[in-house]
Structure formats: structure tokens, C-alpha cells
XYZ file of C-alpha atoms in Angstrom:
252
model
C 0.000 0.000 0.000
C 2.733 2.669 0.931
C 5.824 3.506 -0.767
C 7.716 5.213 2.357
C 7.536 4.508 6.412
C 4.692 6.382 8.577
C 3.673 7.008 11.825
C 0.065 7.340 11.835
C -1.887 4.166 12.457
C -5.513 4.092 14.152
C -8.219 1.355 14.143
C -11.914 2.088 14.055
C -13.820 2.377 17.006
C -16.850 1.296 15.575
C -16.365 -0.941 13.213
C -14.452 -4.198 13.948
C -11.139 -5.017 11.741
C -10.886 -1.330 9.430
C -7.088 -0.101 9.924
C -6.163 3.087 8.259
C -2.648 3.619 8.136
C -0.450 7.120 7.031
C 2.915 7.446 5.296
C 5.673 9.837 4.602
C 4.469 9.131 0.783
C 1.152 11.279 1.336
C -0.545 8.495 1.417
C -3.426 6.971 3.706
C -4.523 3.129 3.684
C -7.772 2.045 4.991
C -7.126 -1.884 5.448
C -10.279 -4.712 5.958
C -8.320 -6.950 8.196
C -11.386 -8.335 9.481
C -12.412 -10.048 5.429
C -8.560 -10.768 4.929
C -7.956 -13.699 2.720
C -4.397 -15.381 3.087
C -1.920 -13.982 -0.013
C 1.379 -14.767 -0.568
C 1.041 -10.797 -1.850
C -0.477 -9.733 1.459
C -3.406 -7.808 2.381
C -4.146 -5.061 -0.250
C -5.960 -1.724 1.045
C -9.583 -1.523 0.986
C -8.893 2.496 0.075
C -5.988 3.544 -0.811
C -5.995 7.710 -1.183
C -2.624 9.259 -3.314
C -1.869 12.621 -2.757
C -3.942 13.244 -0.123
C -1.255 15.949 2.004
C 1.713 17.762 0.468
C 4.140 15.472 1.700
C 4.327 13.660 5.159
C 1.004 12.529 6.334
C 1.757 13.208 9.966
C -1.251 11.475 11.423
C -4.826 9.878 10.920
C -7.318 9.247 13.191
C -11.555 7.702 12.838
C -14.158 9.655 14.136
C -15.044 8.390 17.466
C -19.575 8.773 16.834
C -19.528 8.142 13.038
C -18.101 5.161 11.470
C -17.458 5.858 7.665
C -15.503 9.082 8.899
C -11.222 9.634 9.415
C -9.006 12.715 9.417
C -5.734 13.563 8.390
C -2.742 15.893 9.084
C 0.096 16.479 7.491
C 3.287 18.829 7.134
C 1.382 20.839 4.499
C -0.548 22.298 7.594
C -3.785 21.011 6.389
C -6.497 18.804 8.484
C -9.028 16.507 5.580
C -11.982 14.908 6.922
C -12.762 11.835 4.714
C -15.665 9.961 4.482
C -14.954 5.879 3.135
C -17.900 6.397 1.194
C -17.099 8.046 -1.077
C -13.398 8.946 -0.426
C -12.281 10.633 -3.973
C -12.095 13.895 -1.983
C -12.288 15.138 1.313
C -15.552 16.560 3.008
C -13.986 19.480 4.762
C -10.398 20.424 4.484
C -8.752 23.616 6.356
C -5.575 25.060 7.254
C -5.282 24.304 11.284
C -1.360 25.265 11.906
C 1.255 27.907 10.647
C 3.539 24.857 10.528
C 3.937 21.243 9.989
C 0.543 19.337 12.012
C 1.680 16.320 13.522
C -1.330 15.142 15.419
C -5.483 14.924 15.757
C -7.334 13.467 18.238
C -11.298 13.849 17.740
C -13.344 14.071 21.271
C -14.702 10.689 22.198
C -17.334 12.532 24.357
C -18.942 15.942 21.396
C -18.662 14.760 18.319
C -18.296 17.713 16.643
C -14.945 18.874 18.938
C -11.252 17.768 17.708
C -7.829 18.740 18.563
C -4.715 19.247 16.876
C -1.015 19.787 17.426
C 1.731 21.124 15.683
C 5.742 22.342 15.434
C 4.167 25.914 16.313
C 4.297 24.639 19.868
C 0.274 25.170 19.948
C -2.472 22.833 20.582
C -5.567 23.718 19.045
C -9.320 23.172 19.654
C -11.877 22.997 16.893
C -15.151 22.914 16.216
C -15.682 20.929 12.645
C -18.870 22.660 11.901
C -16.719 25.661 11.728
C -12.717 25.218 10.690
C -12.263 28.137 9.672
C -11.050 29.546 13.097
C -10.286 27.696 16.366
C -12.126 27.647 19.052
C -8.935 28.356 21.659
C -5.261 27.930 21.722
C -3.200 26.202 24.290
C -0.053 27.802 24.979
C 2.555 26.536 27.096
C 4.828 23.776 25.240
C 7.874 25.002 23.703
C 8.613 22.731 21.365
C 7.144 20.559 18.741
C 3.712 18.887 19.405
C 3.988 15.550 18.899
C 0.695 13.885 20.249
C -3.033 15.563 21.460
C -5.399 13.243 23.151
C -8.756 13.517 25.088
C -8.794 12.145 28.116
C -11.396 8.877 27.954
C -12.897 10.221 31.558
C -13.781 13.765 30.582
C -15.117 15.334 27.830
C -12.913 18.986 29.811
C -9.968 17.068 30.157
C -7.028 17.222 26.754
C -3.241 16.237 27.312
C -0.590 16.712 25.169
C 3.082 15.992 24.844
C 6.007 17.737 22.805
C 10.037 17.734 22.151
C 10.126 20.202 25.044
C 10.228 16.897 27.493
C 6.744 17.931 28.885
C 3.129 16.626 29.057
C 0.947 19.200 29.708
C -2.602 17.970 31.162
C -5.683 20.637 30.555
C -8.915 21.531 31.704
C -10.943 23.421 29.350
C -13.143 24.008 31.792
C -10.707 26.728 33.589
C -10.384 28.841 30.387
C -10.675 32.176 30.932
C -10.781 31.992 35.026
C -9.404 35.096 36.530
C -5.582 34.526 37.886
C -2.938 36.190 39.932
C 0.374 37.652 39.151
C 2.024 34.532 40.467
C -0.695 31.680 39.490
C -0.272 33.437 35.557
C 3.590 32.772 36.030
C 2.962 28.834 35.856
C 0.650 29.030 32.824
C -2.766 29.895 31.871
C -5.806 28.831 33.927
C -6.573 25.661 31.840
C -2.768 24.590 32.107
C -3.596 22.374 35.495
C -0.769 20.165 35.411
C 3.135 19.799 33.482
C 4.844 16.067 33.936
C 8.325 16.746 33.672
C 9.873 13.632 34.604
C 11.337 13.049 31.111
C 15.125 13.819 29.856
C 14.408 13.684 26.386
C 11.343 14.183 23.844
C 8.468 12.820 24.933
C 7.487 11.176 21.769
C 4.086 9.569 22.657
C 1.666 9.149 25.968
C -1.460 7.293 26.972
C -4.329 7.555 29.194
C -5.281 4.521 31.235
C -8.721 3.656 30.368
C -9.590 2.191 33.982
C -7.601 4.230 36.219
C -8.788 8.193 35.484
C -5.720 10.426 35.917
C -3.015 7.622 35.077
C -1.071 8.412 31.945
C 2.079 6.430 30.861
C 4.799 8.505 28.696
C 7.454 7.699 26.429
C 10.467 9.280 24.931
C 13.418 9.659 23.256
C 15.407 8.992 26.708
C 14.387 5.422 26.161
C 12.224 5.450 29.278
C 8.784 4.423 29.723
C 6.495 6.273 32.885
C 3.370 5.506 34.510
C 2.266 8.187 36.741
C -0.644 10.179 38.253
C -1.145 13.765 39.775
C -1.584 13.925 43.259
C -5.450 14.205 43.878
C -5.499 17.801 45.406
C -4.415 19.020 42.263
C -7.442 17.814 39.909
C -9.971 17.530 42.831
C -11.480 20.496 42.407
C -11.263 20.290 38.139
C -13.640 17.221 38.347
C -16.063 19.689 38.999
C -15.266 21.588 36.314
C -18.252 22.843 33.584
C -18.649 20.822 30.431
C -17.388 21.910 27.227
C -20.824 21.274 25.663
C -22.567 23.556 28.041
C -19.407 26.841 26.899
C -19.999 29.010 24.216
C -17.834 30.018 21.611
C -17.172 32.955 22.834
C -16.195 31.188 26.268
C -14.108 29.306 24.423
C -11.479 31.950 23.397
């Protein structure tokens, strides 16, 4: 299927066996592993889209509520929403980053709500309905982006992890709270917590499914960590208002 490595790789939530895959080619797979048929040729892509960034696909990901949807990123700055349907072009396509875009994550919990990250040293919220502009900006990293991910607990809570050896945890549900001198010193309000146990890029992370507030991290220092804040610090953020309830203007 691809003509060069890649790093983006995400099965479908909702429909058992579809892979879609991403390569440095500017390509994206979508594999049917669950009707594969044994081939001395191996398993040839169900799709198989050419072209689809300006070089490096940097990452693809399905929609978590609708099943015939997956988007793309790439180094061309570009998100493309795709639709296996009828996937000869993509369904919405916008610029989301004033450099390369290296990952999406789509919110398990409003299915309209994705995020993105990039070697800006921004994360980005979006509403899909409306690409056109973002609905807020997370500053704080300073370095590349390399992964964005919702936590699976909280439809407030985002993380996100960069060459700048940090993972940043966030609760959208602090934007725009009123600081002090000092507290605006550490961050914004919706930065609530910074791992920095790591010595060298922190290249990917995870949330544990069954334990909210574990995360294990990995990087370039060749170390794997599982850890969790300590309690007092996202105690009172469990409380926090839901995105779906902020407006737009909330948002920013």
C-alpha cells in the first residue's frame, strides 16, 4: 500500500477489523483486516488515497460517533476529513497550523470537537462545523507537538506531549478563570498540570482507560512512565463545567 515509512496508524472504534494507516508518501490506507484472505502478496488496502497531504502525512485518526468518517494531518498544515464512502475527496479540508501538524485526536465525548497539534508549539481546539477559526489555543509547550489526546474520563480534560520533554494535562473548563500575578507565572488557567519527569522528547503518551488520571509517557530517553497527579491538584477540576454547556465565545 505505501511507498515510504509512517507514523500514523488508528483502528476504528466502531467498526471491527478497518485499519487506516499514514505514510511519509502522502498516502493513507484504509485496510479490511477483518475479510482478509491469506496472499502470498499480502493484504491489499480496501482504500488507498494518493496525494492526499503535500508530503508527510503526519497522522490519521476515525471519528469516534460516526463510522465511515477519518481525518488527516500532514506537514502541508492542512487537516481533511474523509468519508470511506465516497473517499475521492475530502468533506472538509482547512488550514489548522502555521507549521507542519503532527497530530489529531477527535473528542470521544462531542462529536463535533477535535484537537490538533503542531511544530508551532500550539495545541488547538476545533469545532468541525466551523474550521475556519479555532475555538482556543493552548499555549505553554515550547517545542514541537507531537501527540493531542482527550482524556477517555472527561469530555474537559485534553493532554498533550512535545520535544520540550513535557506533558501538559488541561482543563478546558478553567479557560478564561481570573488569575494572579504569580498563578499566571505557571501558565494559563486551563494549564492544570506539566509532567516533567522526562530527559528527552516525549514522543508519545497514553491515558489509562480504567484508572482516570493515570497516563504512561514515552520518549526519546528510552524510558517508559506511569504516573498520576496527586489528587489535590485535579480535585477540584472534576467539577469543572462541560465543554458542551461553553460558548464560543467562552471558548477563546
Amino acid at each position: 500500500g505505501h511507498e515510504q515509512e509512517g507514523y500514523g496508524l488508528d483502528w476504528n472504534p466502531l467498526t471491527r477489523g478497518l485499519l487506516a494507516s499514514a505514510s511519509d508518501d502522502g498516502s493513507v490506507c484504509v485496510w479490511d483486516t477483518a475479510n482478509a484472505s491469506a496472499s502470498p502478496d499480502g493484504l491489499a488496502p480496501l482504500h488507498k488515497l494518493t496525494g492526499v497531504h503535500d508530503g508527510v502525512v503526519g497522522d490519521v485518526q476515525w471519528h469516534r460517533h460516526h463510522p465511515h468518517l477519518f481525518g488527516t494531518v500532514g506537514d502541508d498544515r492542512f487537516f481533511h476529513l474523509f468519508d470511506t464512502r465516497d473517499c475521492k475527496e475530502a468533506k472538509t479540508s482547512a488550514q489548522v497550523h502555521d507549521k507542519e501538524c503532527q497530530t489529531l485526536s477527535f473528542s470521544p465525548h462531542i462529536e463535533y470537537l477535535m484537537l490538533t497539534g503542531g511544530n508551532d508549539n500550539i495545541v488547538k481546539l476545533w469545532d468541525m462545523r466551523k474550521p475556519d477559526r479555532a475555538l482556543h489555543q493552548f499555549f505553554g509547550h515550547q517545542g514541537d507537538i507531537f501527540k493531542v489526546e482527550w482524556s477517555p474520563f472527561s469530555e474537559a480534560v485534553i493532554a498533550s506531549c512535545s520535544a520540550d520533554r513535557r506533558v501538559m494535562v488541561w482543563d478546558l473548563g478553567r479557560i478564561g478563570l481570573e488569575q494572579s500575578q504569580e498563578e499566571a507565572e505557571d501558565g494559563p488557567p486551563e494549564l492544570i498540570f506539566t509532567h516533567g519527569g522526562h530527559t528527552g522528547k516525549v514522543s508519545d503518551f497514553s491515558w489509562n482507560s480504567n484508572d482516570p488520571w493515570m497516563i504512561s509517557s514515552v520518549s526519546e530517553d528510552n524510558v517508559v512512565q506511569v504516573w498520576q497527579m496527586a489528587e489535590k491538584i485535579y480535585a477540584e477540576d472534576e467539577a469543572a463545567s462541560a465543554v458542551a454547556k461553553l460558548s464560543d465565545s467562552e471558548l477563546e
